[in-house]
XYZ file of C-alpha atoms in Angstrom:
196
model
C 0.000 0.000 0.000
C 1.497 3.013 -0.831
C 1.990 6.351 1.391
C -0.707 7.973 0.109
C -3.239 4.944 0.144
C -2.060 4.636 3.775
C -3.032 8.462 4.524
C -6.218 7.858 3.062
C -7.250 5.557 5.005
C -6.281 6.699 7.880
C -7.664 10.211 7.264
C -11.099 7.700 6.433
C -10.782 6.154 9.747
C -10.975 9.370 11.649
C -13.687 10.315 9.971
C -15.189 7.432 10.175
C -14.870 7.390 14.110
C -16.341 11.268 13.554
C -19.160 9.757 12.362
C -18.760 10.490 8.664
C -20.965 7.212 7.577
C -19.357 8.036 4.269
C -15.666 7.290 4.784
C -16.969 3.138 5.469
C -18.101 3.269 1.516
C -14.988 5.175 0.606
C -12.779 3.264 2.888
C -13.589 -0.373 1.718
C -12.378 -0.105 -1.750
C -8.791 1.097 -0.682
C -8.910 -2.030 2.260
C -10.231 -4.722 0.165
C -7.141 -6.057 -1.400
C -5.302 -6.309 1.829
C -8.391 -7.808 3.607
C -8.527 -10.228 1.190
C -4.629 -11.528 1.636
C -5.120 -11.748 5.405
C -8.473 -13.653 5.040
C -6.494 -15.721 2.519
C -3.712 -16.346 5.321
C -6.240 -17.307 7.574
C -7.973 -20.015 5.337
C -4.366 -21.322 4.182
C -4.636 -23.018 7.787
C -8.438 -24.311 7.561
C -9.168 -27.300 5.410
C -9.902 -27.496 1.579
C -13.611 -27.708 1.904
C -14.596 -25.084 4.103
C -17.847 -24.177 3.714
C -16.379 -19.935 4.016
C -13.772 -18.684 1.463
C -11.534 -15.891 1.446
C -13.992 -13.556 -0.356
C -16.812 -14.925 2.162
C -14.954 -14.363 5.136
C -13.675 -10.795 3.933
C -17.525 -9.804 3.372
C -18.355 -10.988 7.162
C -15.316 -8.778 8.093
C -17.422 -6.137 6.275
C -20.806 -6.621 8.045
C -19.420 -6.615 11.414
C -17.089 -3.706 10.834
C -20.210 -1.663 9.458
C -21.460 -2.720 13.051
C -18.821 -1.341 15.213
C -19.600 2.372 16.489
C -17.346 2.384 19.709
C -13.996 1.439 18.328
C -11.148 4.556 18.281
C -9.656 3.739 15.486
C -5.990 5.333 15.401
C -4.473 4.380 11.911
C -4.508 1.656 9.087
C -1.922 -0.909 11.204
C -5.154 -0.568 14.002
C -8.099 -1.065 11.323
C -5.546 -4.808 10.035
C -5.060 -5.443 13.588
C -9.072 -5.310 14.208
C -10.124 -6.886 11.171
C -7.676 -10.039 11.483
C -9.417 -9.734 14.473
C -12.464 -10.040 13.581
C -11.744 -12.673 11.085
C -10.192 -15.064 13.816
C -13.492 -14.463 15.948
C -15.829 -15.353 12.701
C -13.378 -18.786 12.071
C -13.850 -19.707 15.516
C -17.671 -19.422 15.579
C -18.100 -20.959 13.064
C -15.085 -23.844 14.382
C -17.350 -23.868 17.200
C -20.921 -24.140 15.229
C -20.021 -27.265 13.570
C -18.337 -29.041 16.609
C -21.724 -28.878 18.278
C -23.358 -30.002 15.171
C -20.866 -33.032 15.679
C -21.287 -32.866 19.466
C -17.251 -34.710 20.189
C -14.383 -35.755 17.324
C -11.380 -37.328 18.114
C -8.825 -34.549 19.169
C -6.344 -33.878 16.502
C -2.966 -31.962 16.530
C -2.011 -28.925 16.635
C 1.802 -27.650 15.261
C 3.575 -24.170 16.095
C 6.752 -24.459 14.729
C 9.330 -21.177 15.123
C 7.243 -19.202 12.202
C 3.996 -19.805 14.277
C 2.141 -21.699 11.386
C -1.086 -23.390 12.336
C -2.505 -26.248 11.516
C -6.404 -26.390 11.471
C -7.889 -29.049 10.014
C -10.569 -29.265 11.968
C -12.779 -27.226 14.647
C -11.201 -28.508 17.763
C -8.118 -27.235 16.564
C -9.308 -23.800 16.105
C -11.059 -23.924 19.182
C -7.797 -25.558 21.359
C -6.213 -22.245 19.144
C -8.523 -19.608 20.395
C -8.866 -21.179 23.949
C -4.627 -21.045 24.567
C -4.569 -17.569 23.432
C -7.786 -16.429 25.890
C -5.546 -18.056 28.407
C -2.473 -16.457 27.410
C -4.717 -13.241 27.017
C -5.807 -13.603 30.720
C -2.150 -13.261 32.140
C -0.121 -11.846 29.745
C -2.315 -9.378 27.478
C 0.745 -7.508 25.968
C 1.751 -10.988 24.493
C -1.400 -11.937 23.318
C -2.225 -8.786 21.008
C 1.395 -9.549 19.564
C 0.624 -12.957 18.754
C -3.116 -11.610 17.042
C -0.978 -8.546 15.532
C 1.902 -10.225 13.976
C 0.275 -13.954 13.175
C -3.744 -12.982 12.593
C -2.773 -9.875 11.391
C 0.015 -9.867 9.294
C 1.335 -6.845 10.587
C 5.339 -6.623 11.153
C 7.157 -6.284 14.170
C 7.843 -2.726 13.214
C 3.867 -1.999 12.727
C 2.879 -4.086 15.947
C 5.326 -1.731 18.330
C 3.345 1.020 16.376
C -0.026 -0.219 17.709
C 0.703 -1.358 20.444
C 3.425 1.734 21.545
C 5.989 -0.403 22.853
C 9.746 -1.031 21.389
C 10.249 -3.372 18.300
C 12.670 -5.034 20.499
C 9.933 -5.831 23.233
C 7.652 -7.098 20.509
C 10.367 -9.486 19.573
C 10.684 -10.224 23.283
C 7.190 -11.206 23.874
C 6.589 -13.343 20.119
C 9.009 -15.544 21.226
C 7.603 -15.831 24.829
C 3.751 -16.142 23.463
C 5.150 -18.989 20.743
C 6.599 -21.223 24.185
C 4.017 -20.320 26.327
C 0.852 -21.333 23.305
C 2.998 -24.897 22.702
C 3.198 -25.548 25.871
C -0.535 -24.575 26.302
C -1.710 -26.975 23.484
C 0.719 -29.313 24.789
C -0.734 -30.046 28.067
C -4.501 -29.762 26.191
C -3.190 -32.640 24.086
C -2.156 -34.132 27.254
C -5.527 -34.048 29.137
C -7.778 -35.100 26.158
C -5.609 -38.213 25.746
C -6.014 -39.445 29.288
C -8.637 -41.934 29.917
């Protein structure tokens, strides 16, 4: 996105927090494409036959954005942040929709490897996902925006200091303590859905 896309929206996101029900319609068009690659990123990890698609998901990003009136949105690296937000929260309702259509499944695994790449074949994974990082949200918030930023968000450790005004050295810092702490997390969930 260039410098001047980037000013736009951000100049359409304080308007939009103004009230300017305008700058949403404006706004979308200049978002889209990037929406799309982080909804794309988010459905590399789901299975082939998903019932939602990238476009799909991007267009439920839409409705509940339209939706949100309290939100003070700062700049575009806050609007990314939100909507891969957003996106996660949509995946994992609908994770969690179809595992009580199922009511059980076997448990399956989960891999983080140093990049943080997730493997979710199927709803309990997503769910065992969005239940560590609650958890990890519950005692070390910091850590778990950073993990939403930089993995659910795409944004780079240069854009997730920006949103979250800390150092790019203390975002580094708490990615690699969020990546232990999740494995370990999903590690001992493993653990306690094998016993007997």
């Amino acid at each position: 996105m260039s410098n001047v896309q980037t000013h736009d929206v951000t100049a359409l996101l304080i308007e939009w927090r103004a009230g300017d029900s305008g700058a949403i319609e404006k706004l979308l068009p200049l978002v889209h494409g990037e929406l799309r690659r982080i909804a794309k990123r988010h459905m590399a990890g789901e299975r082939p036959d998903h019932v939602l698609q990238a476009t799909a998901l991007v267009n439920e990003v839409y409705l509940r954005l339209v939706d949100i009136h309290r939100v003070q949105w700062q700049d575009r690296a806050h609007f990314f942040a939100m909507a891969a937000r957003l996106m996660r929260r949509v995946l994992v309702d609908f994770a969690r929709a179809r595992k009580n259509q199922k009511r059980g499944g076997a448990l399956h695994r989960v891999t983080f490897d140093q990049d943080l790449p997730i493997a979710s074949d199927t709803p309990d994974d997503l769910i065992d996902i969005d239940d560590a990082l609650r958890s990890l949200a519950a005692q070390y918030e910091r850590k778990s925006q950073v993990v939403e930023l930089r993995f659910f968000g795409g944004l780079s450790v240069e854009e997730t200091a920006e949103v979250l005004k800390i150092s790019a050295e203390t975002v580094m810092r708490d990615w690699k303590f969020a990546k232990n702490w999740l494995m370990r997390e999903l590690s001992r969930t493993r653990a306690a859905a094998a016993r007997p």
